[in-house]
Tab-separated table of C-alpha atoms and ligand atoms in Angstrom:
chain	number	residue	atom	x	y	z
A	9	MET	CA	-59.900	-0.929	45.610
A	10	PHE	CA	-58.034	2.052	47.071
A	11	ALA	CA	-54.553	3.317	46.280
A	12	LEU	CA	-53.872	3.872	50.006
A	13	ASP	CA	-54.531	0.147	50.847
A	14	ILE	CA	-52.082	-0.894	48.142
A	15	ILE	CA	-49.422	1.457	49.464
A	16	VAL	CA	-49.927	0.215	53.049
A	17	LYS	CA	-49.833	-3.433	51.943
A	18	LYS	CA	-46.496	-2.907	50.181
A	19	ARG	CA	-45.156	-0.831	53.067
A	20	ASN	CA	-45.904	-3.779	55.366
A	21	GLY	CA	-43.904	-6.054	53.089
A	22	GLU	CA	-46.867	-8.056	51.757
A	23	LYS	CA	-47.177	-9.417	48.256
A	24	LEU	CA	-49.506	-7.481	45.952
A	25	THR	CA	-51.928	-9.148	43.586
A	26	LYS	CA	-51.883	-8.727	39.827
A	27	GLU	CA	-55.189	-6.740	40.049
A	28	GLU	CA	-53.788	-4.375	42.661
A	29	ILE	CA	-50.674	-3.631	40.638
A	30	LYS	CA	-52.734	-3.064	37.486
A	31	TYR	CA	-55.163	-0.820	39.374
A	32	PHE	CA	-52.304	1.296	40.688
A	33	ILE	CA	-50.438	1.600	37.381
A	34	ASP	CA	-53.631	2.351	35.356
A	35	GLY	CA	-54.733	4.857	37.999
A	36	TYR	CA	-51.376	6.655	37.967
A	37	THR	CA	-51.149	6.707	34.164
A	38	ASN	CA	-54.616	8.214	33.691
A	39	GLY	CA	-54.148	10.793	36.409
A	40	GLY	CA	-56.567	9.290	38.982
A	41	ILE	CA	-53.725	8.507	41.420
A	42	PRO	CA	-51.616	11.574	42.318
A	43	ASP	CA	-47.833	11.854	42.354
A	44	TYR	CA	-47.672	11.864	46.165
A	45	GLN	CA	-49.287	8.448	46.404
A	46	ALA	CA	-47.216	7.058	43.483
A	47	SER	CA	-44.104	8.383	45.275
A	48	ALA	CA	-45.051	6.522	48.459
A	49	PHE	CA	-45.784	3.368	46.405
A	50	LEU	CA	-42.324	3.615	44.762
A	51	MET	CA	-40.533	4.141	48.062
A	52	ALA	CA	-42.409	1.209	49.694
A	53	THR	CA	-41.389	-0.940	46.721
A	54	TYR	CA	-37.805	0.295	46.971
A	55	PHE	CA	-37.556	-0.818	50.625
A	56	LYS	CA	-39.742	-3.935	50.604
A	57	GLY	CA	-39.022	-5.195	47.069
A	58	MET	CA	-41.183	-7.196	44.758
A	59	ASP	CA	-40.863	-10.912	44.012
A	60	ALA	CA	-40.575	-12.320	40.460
A	61	GLU	CA	-44.318	-12.613	39.995
A	62	GLU	CA	-45.066	-9.052	41.183
A	63	THR	CA	-42.281	-7.748	38.945
A	64	LEU	CA	-43.776	-9.503	35.938
A	65	TRP	CA	-47.254	-8.116	36.770
A	66	LEU	CA	-45.780	-4.654	37.157
A	67	THR	CA	-44.065	-4.953	33.738
A	68	GLU	CA	-47.257	-6.179	32.129
A	69	ALA	CA	-49.308	-3.336	33.597
A	70	MET	CA	-46.749	-0.778	32.333
A	71	LEU	CA	-46.475	-2.505	28.950
A	72	HIS	CA	-50.253	-2.400	28.406
A	73	SER	CA	-50.536	1.231	29.577
A	74	GLY	CA	-50.085	2.332	25.956
A	75	ASP	CA	-49.598	1.073	22.384
A	76	VAL	CA	-48.015	-2.239	21.663
A	77	VAL	CA	-46.268	-2.349	18.268
A	78	ASP	CA	-47.472	-5.132	16.019
A	79	LEU	CA	-44.664	-6.443	13.834
A	80	SER	CA	-46.500	-9.645	12.841
A	81	CYS	CA	-46.790	-8.476	9.221
A	82	ILE	CA	-42.989	-8.708	8.913
A	83	PRO	CA	-42.024	-12.326	8.095
A	84	GLY	CA	-39.430	-14.016	10.318
A	85	ILE	CA	-38.398	-13.909	13.930
A	86	LYS	CA	-37.674	-10.310	14.947
A	87	VAL	CA	-34.961	-10.033	17.621
A	88	ASP	CA	-34.400	-6.855	19.568
A	89	LYS	CA	-31.332	-5.862	21.555
A	90	HIS	CA	-31.136	-3.572	24.529
A	91	SER	CA	-28.139	-2.199	26.375
A	92	THR	CA	-28.542	-0.933	29.913
A	93	GLY	CA	-26.373	2.010	28.873
A	94	GLY	CA	-22.772	2.993	28.983
A	95	VAL	CA	-20.005	5.190	27.579
A	96	GLY	CA	-18.851	4.701	24.002
A	97	ASP	CA	-21.522	2.046	23.514
A	98	LYS	CA	-22.168	2.161	19.792
A	99	THR	CA	-23.001	-1.553	19.513
A	100	THR	CA	-26.411	-1.005	17.855
A	101	LEU	CA	-24.716	0.721	14.900
A	102	VAL	CA	-22.579	-2.385	14.345
A	103	ILE	CA	-24.937	-5.145	15.349
A	104	ALA	CA	-28.157	-4.084	13.619
A	105	PRO	CA	-26.673	-4.176	10.110
A	106	ILE	CA	-24.811	-7.430	10.839
A	107	VAL	CA	-27.956	-9.194	12.004
A	108	ALA	CA	-30.034	-7.807	9.135
A	109	SER	CA	-27.403	-8.836	6.617
A	110	CYS	CA	-27.627	-12.378	7.991
A	111	GLY	CA	-31.336	-12.470	7.104
A	112	VAL	CA	-32.879	-11.664	10.505
A	113	PRO	CA	-35.173	-8.600	10.349
A	114	VAL	CA	-34.223	-5.708	12.653
A	115	ALA	CA	-36.999	-3.322	13.639
A	116	LYS	CA	-35.228	-1.281	16.288
A	117	MET	CA	-36.498	1.640	18.309
A	118	SER	CA	-33.826	3.520	20.180
A	119	GLY	CA	-33.510	6.461	22.495
A	120	ARG	CA	-31.450	9.642	22.941
A	121	GLY	CA	-28.591	10.112	25.361
A	122	LEU	CA	-28.909	11.787	28.710
A	123	GLY	CA	-26.170	12.531	31.229
A	124	HIS	CA	-22.918	10.645	30.737
A	125	THR	CA	-24.399	7.939	28.478
A	126	GLY	CA	-24.991	8.365	24.774
A	127	GLY	CA	-28.043	7.347	22.688
A	128	THR	CA	-28.204	5.616	19.330
A	129	ILE	CA	-30.626	8.199	17.889
A	130	ASP	CA	-28.221	11.112	18.503
A	131	LYS	CA	-25.385	9.083	17.002
A	132	LEU	CA	-27.393	8.285	13.829
A	133	GLU	CA	-28.491	11.905	13.490
A	134	SER	CA	-24.838	12.931	13.162
A	135	ILE	CA	-24.961	11.352	9.693
A	136	PRO	CA	-25.902	14.253	7.390
A	137	GLY	CA	-29.577	13.973	6.368
A	138	PHE	CA	-30.386	10.833	8.414
A	139	ARG	CA	-34.024	10.764	9.572
A	140	THR	CA	-34.772	8.945	12.847
A	141	SER	CA	-38.380	9.996	12.893
A	142	LEU	CA	-40.287	7.445	10.753
A	143	SER	CA	-44.018	6.943	10.581
A	144	PRO	CA	-45.128	3.422	11.626
A	145	THR	CA	-45.941	2.641	7.958
A	146	GLU	CA	-42.539	3.724	6.739
A	147	PHE	CA	-40.748	1.922	9.638
A	148	ILE	CA	-42.446	-1.408	8.794
A	149	ALA	CA	-42.053	-0.922	5.016
A	150	ASN	CA	-38.284	-0.409	5.453
A	151	VAL	CA	-37.925	-3.566	7.544
A	152	LYS	CA	-39.957	-5.550	5.019
A	153	GLU	CA	-38.055	-4.247	2.017
A	154	ILE	CA	-34.444	-4.006	3.216
A	155	GLY	CA	-34.573	-5.930	6.492
A	156	ILE	CA	-33.694	-3.079	8.786
A	157	ALA	CA	-34.971	0.219	10.281
A	158	VAL	CA	-33.651	2.083	13.347
A	159	ALA	CA	-35.883	4.902	14.530
A	160	GLY	CA	-36.732	6.959	17.570
A	161	GLN	CA	-39.598	5.818	19.711
A	162	THR	CA	-42.868	7.116	18.381
A	163	GLY	CA	-46.428	6.989	19.596
A	164	ASN	CA	-47.526	6.113	23.026
A	165	LEU	CA	-45.177	3.217	24.103
A	166	ALA	CA	-45.399	2.394	27.815
A	167	PRO	CA	-46.598	5.861	28.992
A	168	ALA	CA	-46.732	4.549	32.566
A	169	ASP	CA	-42.933	4.132	32.413
A	170	LYS	CA	-42.459	7.669	31.140
A	171	LYS	CA	-44.414	9.091	34.119
A	172	LEU	CA	-42.959	6.696	36.696
A	173	TYR	CA	-39.375	7.108	35.532
A	174	ALA	CA	-39.652	10.910	35.834
A	175	LEU	CA	-41.067	10.473	39.335
A	176	ARG	CA	-38.376	7.919	40.371
A	177	ASP	CA	-35.729	10.374	39.179
A	178	VAL	CA	-36.862	12.989	41.739
A	179	THR	CA	-37.787	10.696	44.610
A	180	GLY	CA	-34.603	8.652	44.997
A	181	THR	CA	-36.196	5.438	43.741
A	182	VAL	CA	-34.316	4.751	40.482
A	183	GLU	CA	-31.884	2.142	41.830
A	184	ASP	CA	-34.234	-0.752	42.499
A	185	VAL	CA	-33.845	-3.946	40.501
A	186	SER	CA	-37.584	-4.639	40.121
A	187	LEU	CA	-38.349	-1.045	39.106
A	188	ILE	CA	-35.378	-0.900	36.615
A	189	ALA	CA	-36.255	-4.286	35.126
A	190	ALA	CA	-39.972	-3.457	34.726
A	191	SER	CA	-39.081	-0.086	33.206
A	192	ILE	CA	-36.701	-1.531	30.612
A	193	MET	CA	-38.722	-4.630	29.828
A	194	SER	CA	-42.096	-2.833	29.484
A	195	LYS	CA	-40.625	-0.703	26.691
A	196	LYS	CA	-38.882	-3.650	25.039
A	197	LEU	CA	-41.995	-5.809	25.124
A	198	ALA	CA	-44.102	-2.891	23.779
A	199	SER	CA	-41.730	-2.627	20.788
A	200	GLY	CA	-43.115	-5.901	19.414
A	201	SER	CA	-40.112	-8.162	18.852
A	202	ASP	CA	-40.275	-11.950	19.248
A	203	ALA	CA	-37.023	-12.304	21.168
A	204	ILE	CA	-34.685	-10.018	23.094
A	205	VAL	CA	-30.904	-9.950	23.741
A	206	LEU	CA	-29.986	-7.771	26.707
A	207	ASP	CA	-26.524	-6.305	27.195
A	208	VAL	CA	-26.258	-5.667	30.916
A	209	LYS	CA	-23.305	-3.470	31.645
A	210	ILE	CA	-21.242	-3.624	34.820
A	211	GLY	CA	-18.838	-1.057	36.208
A	212	SER	CA	-18.079	2.628	36.749
A	213	GLY	CA	-19.898	3.753	33.587
A	214	ALA	CA	-22.984	1.561	34.172
A	215	PHE	CA	-26.098	1.646	36.315
A	216	MET	CA	-24.914	-1.532	38.016
A	217	LYS	CA	-21.531	-1.097	39.641
A	218	SER	CA	-21.067	-4.640	40.901
A	219	PHE	CA	-21.209	-8.050	39.211
A	220	GLU	CA	-23.764	-9.358	41.720
A	221	ASP	CA	-26.197	-6.447	41.155
A	222	ALA	CA	-25.800	-6.727	37.386
A	223	ARG	CA	-26.450	-10.480	37.503
A	224	LYS	CA	-29.530	-9.900	39.625
A	225	LEU	CA	-30.868	-7.320	37.179
A	226	ALA	CA	-30.067	-9.652	34.240
A	227	ARG	CA	-31.872	-12.616	35.961
A	228	THR	CA	-34.914	-10.422	36.697
A	229	MET	CA	-35.176	-9.100	33.111
A	230	VAL	CA	-34.680	-12.581	31.563
A	231	ASP	CA	-37.367	-13.959	33.821
A	232	ILE	CA	-39.747	-11.181	32.792
A	233	GLY	CA	-39.007	-11.937	29.117
A	234	HIS	CA	-39.693	-15.605	29.640
A	235	GLY	CA	-42.802	-14.842	31.659
A	236	ALA	CA	-44.069	-12.750	28.752
A	237	GLY	CA	-43.479	-15.658	26.397
A	238	LYS	CA	-40.352	-14.207	24.639
A	239	LYS	CA	-37.002	-15.908	24.211
A	240	THR	CA	-34.583	-13.711	26.217
A	241	ILE	CA	-30.871	-13.843	26.937
A	242	ALA	CA	-28.677	-11.408	28.888
A	243	ILE	CA	-24.968	-11.004	28.268
A	244	LEU	CA	-23.047	-9.331	31.087
A	245	THR	CA	-20.317	-7.019	29.732
A	246	ASP	CA	-17.717	-4.754	31.269
A	247	MET	CA	-18.352	-1.008	31.490
A	248	ASP	CA	-15.542	-0.174	33.856
A	249	ARG	CA	-13.773	1.289	30.835
A	250	PRO	CA	-15.504	2.882	27.783
A	251	LEU	CA	-16.340	0.515	24.928
A	252	GLY	CA	-14.012	1.154	21.978
A	253	ASN	CA	-11.903	4.255	21.594
A	254	ASN	CA	-14.345	6.946	20.493
A	255	ILE	CA	-16.875	8.746	22.680
A	256	GLY	CA	-19.223	11.240	21.052
A	257	ASN	CA	-21.775	10.992	18.268
A	258	ALA	CA	-20.055	11.310	14.874
A	259	LEU	CA	-16.905	9.857	16.387
A	260	GLU	CA	-18.821	6.773	17.408
A	261	VAL	CA	-20.428	6.374	13.986
A	262	SER	CA	-16.959	6.521	12.532
A	263	GLU	CA	-15.654	3.809	14.870
A	264	ALA	CA	-18.660	1.576	14.206
A	265	VAL	CA	-17.951	1.838	10.468
A	266	GLU	CA	-14.335	0.900	11.081
A	267	VAL	CA	-15.447	-2.311	12.873
A	268	LEU	CA	-17.791	-3.101	9.963
A	269	LYS	CA	-14.788	-2.637	7.673
A	270	GLY	CA	-12.961	-5.251	9.736
A	271	LYS	CA	-10.605	-2.713	11.394
A	272	GLY	CA	-9.974	-1.179	14.825
A	273	GLY	CA	-11.830	-1.361	18.092
A	274	ASP	CA	-10.919	-4.901	19.230
A	275	ASP	CA	-12.997	-4.647	22.408
A	276	LEU	CA	-15.954	-3.166	20.513
A	277	ARG	CA	-15.711	-5.926	17.894
A	278	GLU	CA	-15.619	-8.650	20.557
A	279	VAL	CA	-18.786	-7.391	22.291
A	280	CYS	CA	-20.582	-6.807	18.996
A	281	ILE	CA	-19.786	-10.321	17.729
A	282	GLU	CA	-21.130	-11.854	20.935
A	283	LEU	CA	-24.349	-9.844	20.975
A	284	ALA	CA	-25.035	-10.296	17.240
A	285	ALA	CA	-24.327	-14.043	17.462
A	286	ASN	CA	-26.809	-14.373	20.343
A	287	MET	CA	-29.408	-12.460	18.318
A	288	LEU	CA	-28.952	-14.874	15.392
A	289	PHE	CA	-29.119	-17.758	17.843
A	290	LEU	CA	-32.447	-16.555	19.278
A	291	ALA	CA	-33.758	-16.161	15.734
A	292	GLY	CA	-33.086	-19.879	15.377
A	293	LYS	CA	-30.377	-19.525	12.704
A	294	CYS	CA	-27.969	-22.164	14.019
A	295	ASP	CA	-25.964	-23.122	17.121
A	296	ILE	CA	-24.095	-20.325	18.873
A	297	GLU	CA	-20.662	-21.213	17.417
A	298	ALA	CA	-22.000	-21.267	13.862
A	299	CYS	CA	-23.815	-17.962	14.596
A	300	ARG	CA	-20.486	-16.387	15.673
A	301	LYS	CA	-18.935	-17.578	12.412
A	302	GLN	CA	-21.821	-16.054	10.384
A	303	VAL	CA	-21.313	-12.741	12.172
A	304	ILE	CA	-17.589	-12.700	11.420
A	305	ASP	CA	-18.271	-13.627	7.769
A	306	ALA	CA	-20.787	-10.775	7.465
A	307	ILE	CA	-18.034	-8.372	8.600
A	308	ASP	CA	-15.306	-9.947	6.495
A	309	ASN	CA	-17.281	-10.019	3.277
A	310	ARG	CA	-18.703	-6.468	3.896
A	311	THR	CA	-22.321	-7.482	3.616
A	312	ALA	CA	-22.951	-5.869	7.009
A	313	LEU	CA	-21.271	-2.627	5.949
A	314	ASN	CA	-23.331	-2.587	2.750
A	315	LYS	CA	-26.484	-3.120	4.853
A	316	LEU	CA	-25.627	-0.059	6.966
A	317	ILE	CA	-25.079	1.986	3.801
A	318	GLN	CA	-28.424	0.789	2.465
A	319	MET	CA	-30.206	1.733	5.702
A	320	VAL	CA	-28.528	5.139	5.774
A	321	GLU	CA	-29.622	5.838	2.212
A	322	ARG	CA	-33.187	4.598	2.849
A	323	GLN	CA	-33.544	6.900	5.893
A	324	GLY	CA	-32.394	9.974	3.967
A	325	GLY	CA	-28.765	10.004	5.132
A	326	ASP	CA	-25.694	10.547	2.950
A	327	PRO	CA	-24.219	7.107	2.206
A	328	LYS	CA	-20.952	8.742	1.195
A	329	ALA	CA	-20.475	9.746	4.833
A	330	ILE	CA	-20.293	6.023	5.649
A	331	GLU	CA	-17.979	5.143	2.812
A	332	ASP	CA	-15.736	8.070	3.775
A	333	THR	CA	-16.264	9.009	7.449
A	334	THR	CA	-14.248	12.223	7.122
A	335	ARG	CA	-17.519	13.535	5.615
A	336	LEU	CA	-19.160	13.233	9.058
A	337	PRO	CA	-19.250	16.402	11.200
A	338	GLN	CA	-15.679	17.339	12.225
A	339	ALA	CA	-14.786	19.381	15.321
A	340	SER	CA	-13.034	22.699	14.689
A	341	VAL	CA	-10.937	22.311	17.867
A	342	LYS	CA	-8.813	19.221	18.511
A	343	VAL	CA	-6.617	19.176	21.576
A	344	GLU	CA	-4.142	16.403	22.423
A	345	TRP	CA	-3.888	15.432	26.068
A	346	LYS	CA	-0.428	14.031	26.798
A	347	SER	CA	0.745	11.786	29.606
A	348	ASP	CA	3.147	13.392	32.061
A	349	MET	CA	4.485	10.014	33.201
A	350	SER	CA	5.465	6.609	31.831
A	351	GLY	CA	3.826	3.387	32.873
A	352	TYR	CA	0.705	1.314	32.126
A	353	ILE	CA	-2.888	2.483	31.986
A	354	GLU	CA	-4.495	1.054	35.088
A	355	LYS	CA	-7.973	2.534	35.306
A	356	MET	CA	-10.231	4.492	32.935
A	357	HIS	CA	-13.248	5.640	34.809
A	358	ALA	CA	-15.973	5.307	32.161
A	359	GLU	CA	-18.473	7.657	33.822
A	360	LYS	CA	-15.926	10.450	34.195
A	361	LEU	CA	-14.948	10.056	30.531
A	362	GLY	CA	-18.613	10.290	29.621
A	363	ILE	CA	-18.925	13.470	31.678
A	364	ALA	CA	-15.838	15.003	30.035
A	365	SER	CA	-17.302	14.187	26.625
A	366	LEU	CA	-20.605	15.817	27.673
A	367	ILE	CA	-18.699	18.987	28.731
A	368	LEU	CA	-17.093	19.091	25.266
A	369	GLY	CA	-20.620	19.228	23.814
A	370	ALA	CA	-21.363	15.580	22.986
A	371	GLY	CA	-24.107	15.068	25.617
A	372	ARG	CA	-27.003	16.673	27.455
A	373	LYS	CA	-27.292	17.642	31.108
A	374	ASN	CA	-30.996	18.332	30.551
A	375	LYS	CA	-33.221	16.629	28.087
A	376	ASP	CA	-33.747	19.743	25.929
A	377	ASP	CA	-30.015	20.610	25.620
A	378	VAL	CA	-28.700	20.744	21.998
A	379	ILE	CA	-25.711	18.498	21.325
A	380	ASP	CA	-22.694	19.078	19.113
A	381	PRO	CA	-22.476	16.000	16.782
A	382	SER	CA	-18.747	16.481	16.228
A	383	ALA	CA	-17.757	16.724	19.920
A	384	GLY	CA	-16.241	13.988	22.043
A	385	ILE	CA	-13.036	12.172	22.906
A	386	VAL	CA	-10.783	9.774	21.036
A	387	LEU	CA	-8.835	7.547	23.413
A	388	CYS	CA	-5.389	6.716	22.167
A	389	LYS	CA	-4.687	4.295	25.055
A	390	LYS	CA	-6.850	1.740	26.873
A	391	PRO	CA	-6.383	-0.112	30.181
A	392	GLY	CA	-3.369	-2.416	30.039
A	393	ASP	CA	-1.579	-0.320	27.365
A	394	LYS	CA	1.961	0.923	27.918
A	395	VAL	CA	2.447	4.684	27.760
A	396	GLU	CA	5.549	6.865	27.653
A	397	ALA	CA	5.751	10.375	29.140
A	398	GLY	CA	4.772	12.844	26.416
A	399	GLN	CA	2.645	10.342	24.480
A	400	THR	CA	-0.944	11.296	23.687
A	401	LEU	CA	-3.525	9.688	25.925
A	402	ALA	CA	-6.587	11.164	24.270
A	403	ILE	CA	-7.657	13.785	21.731
A	404	LEU	CA	-10.487	16.149	22.784
A	405	HIS	CA	-12.875	17.205	19.986
A	406	THR	CA	-15.072	20.276	20.382
A	407	SER	CA	-16.376	23.408	18.609
A	408	ASP	CA	-15.956	25.474	21.697
A	409	ASN	CA	-12.401	26.156	22.924
A	410	GLU	CA	-13.774	27.357	26.286
A	411	ARG	CA	-14.900	23.899	27.225
A	412	VAL	CA	-11.461	22.308	26.939
A	413	MET	CA	-10.061	23.269	30.381
A	414	GLU	CA	-13.116	21.993	32.250
A	415	ALA	CA	-13.115	18.708	30.314
A	416	LEU	CA	-9.354	18.259	30.973
A	417	TYR	CA	-9.972	18.854	34.672
A	418	VAL	CA	-12.419	15.906	34.724
A	419	LEU	CA	-10.242	13.741	32.468
A	420	LYS	CA	-7.223	14.078	34.778
A	421	THR	CA	-9.220	12.329	37.517
A	422	ALA	CA	-10.493	9.626	35.128
A	423	ILE	CA	-7.289	7.864	34.164
A	424	SER	CA	-4.673	6.357	36.467
A	425	ILE	CA	-1.266	5.086	35.403
A	426	SER	CA	0.660	2.335	37.204
A	427	LYS	CA	4.415	1.802	37.190
A	428	THR	CA	3.954	-1.943	36.780
A	429	PRO	CA	2.187	-3.891	33.979
A	430	VAL	CA	-1.601	-4.096	34.341
A	431	PRO	CA	-3.529	-7.177	33.187
A	432	ARG	CA	-6.312	-6.684	30.651
A	433	ASN	CA	-9.625	-7.694	32.173
A	434	PRO	CA	-12.116	-9.783	30.159
A	435	LEU	CA	-14.978	-7.940	28.500
A	436	ILE	CA	-17.642	-10.648	28.413
A	437	LEU	CA	-18.362	-11.419	32.019
A	438	GLY	CA	-21.250	-13.829	31.919
A	439	LYS	CA	-24.517	-14.938	30.392
A	440	VAL	CA	-28.019	-15.387	31.862
A	441	GLN	CA	-30.624	-17.396	30.021
B	21	URA	N1	-33.203	2.557	31.906
B	21	URA	C1	-34.596	2.526	31.880
B	21	URA	O1	-35.193	2.563	30.814
B	21	URA	N2	-35.233	2.454	33.066
B	21	URA	C2	-34.608	2.390	34.223
B	21	URA	O2	-35.254	2.323	35.250
B	21	URA	C3	-33.218	2.444	34.253
B	21	URA	C4	-32.548	2.497	33.065
């Protein structure tokens, strides 16, 4: 077999075989196939596409390019959740303890933020002392003993994806449904869970800007999950506005805790209940309505909050910072941004809000940038809300006064106000199973 023949075949729009795809992915991962041929392969795939079978073979080849976590020593059905990324998306911090407190083990590996989207690991690390780097033995022991562990990805999970994603980033080949689906699902499948709930975001703050593209991505990922023998469901959720009111690491932990205390963040609560209920459903707990009720009960009776406190303590964090979130890192500079007109919030461009938060110090432009855990934005209004001139729209949090002007410059283009009432759009936009 030759890499060139595989590239030419795809360039001509022909279907590749499982063996050809495996040959190419293995060859690229071990260095036998150079970047220039992999770039050509990616571009050919971008233009000619892959069908469902090829996409599954690509995912399997990427999944088996490295370690596959074995969670079989943990009793019960392990359900993972993945979000395609957004602004203010702190759902893992809420959902993982809810699901664990309902008796379904959560062995979750998460990533860091890059660009305008945040990452669960950065959020957790804003809790004083919290360790996200766990050895495989410690990770599994925690799940066995307290039902939950959330850690950064360790070891050699899907190394083909790591190399290919970096190459896609610089060759204009990120935005292809097959390539995105194989990238996400290879990592999810390598993480060893029995079932997967996918939160596919749609809108200005998401990868997929239109409902149709998001539904196509969801369908492709769910088919891959089924093809790999895992129960998989995708929930389509709105990311045209940020999720919840807080953007930024410690601020998001604080908001997640509020939801677990049964307060605040109605939109965040709604999405979390839906995702957690679907995780319980895939774990075979009960029908979906009864699962929703179990989730709400776990919030109301505080078992989910207590589970978060237990996890924080087990991973070296200060549990008092969860009981009293004013003990989380606090920004030294807080600036109120006031509305100069009255009306109704019409649009909140999620990506721009994510960028403004990054400017304040909450995110990374490059993967080695150091983040400020206390930085970010607290939104005081959301789309549909009435606002009077002079009322606060948002509070900017930072440790660096110099960043405020630049962040405000971006913020001013992120929010539009209408003179007439604006309807509130639904958050849960569909389900693919
Ligand atoms: N997230 C991933 O992990 N991979 C992609 O290709 C896109 C988003």
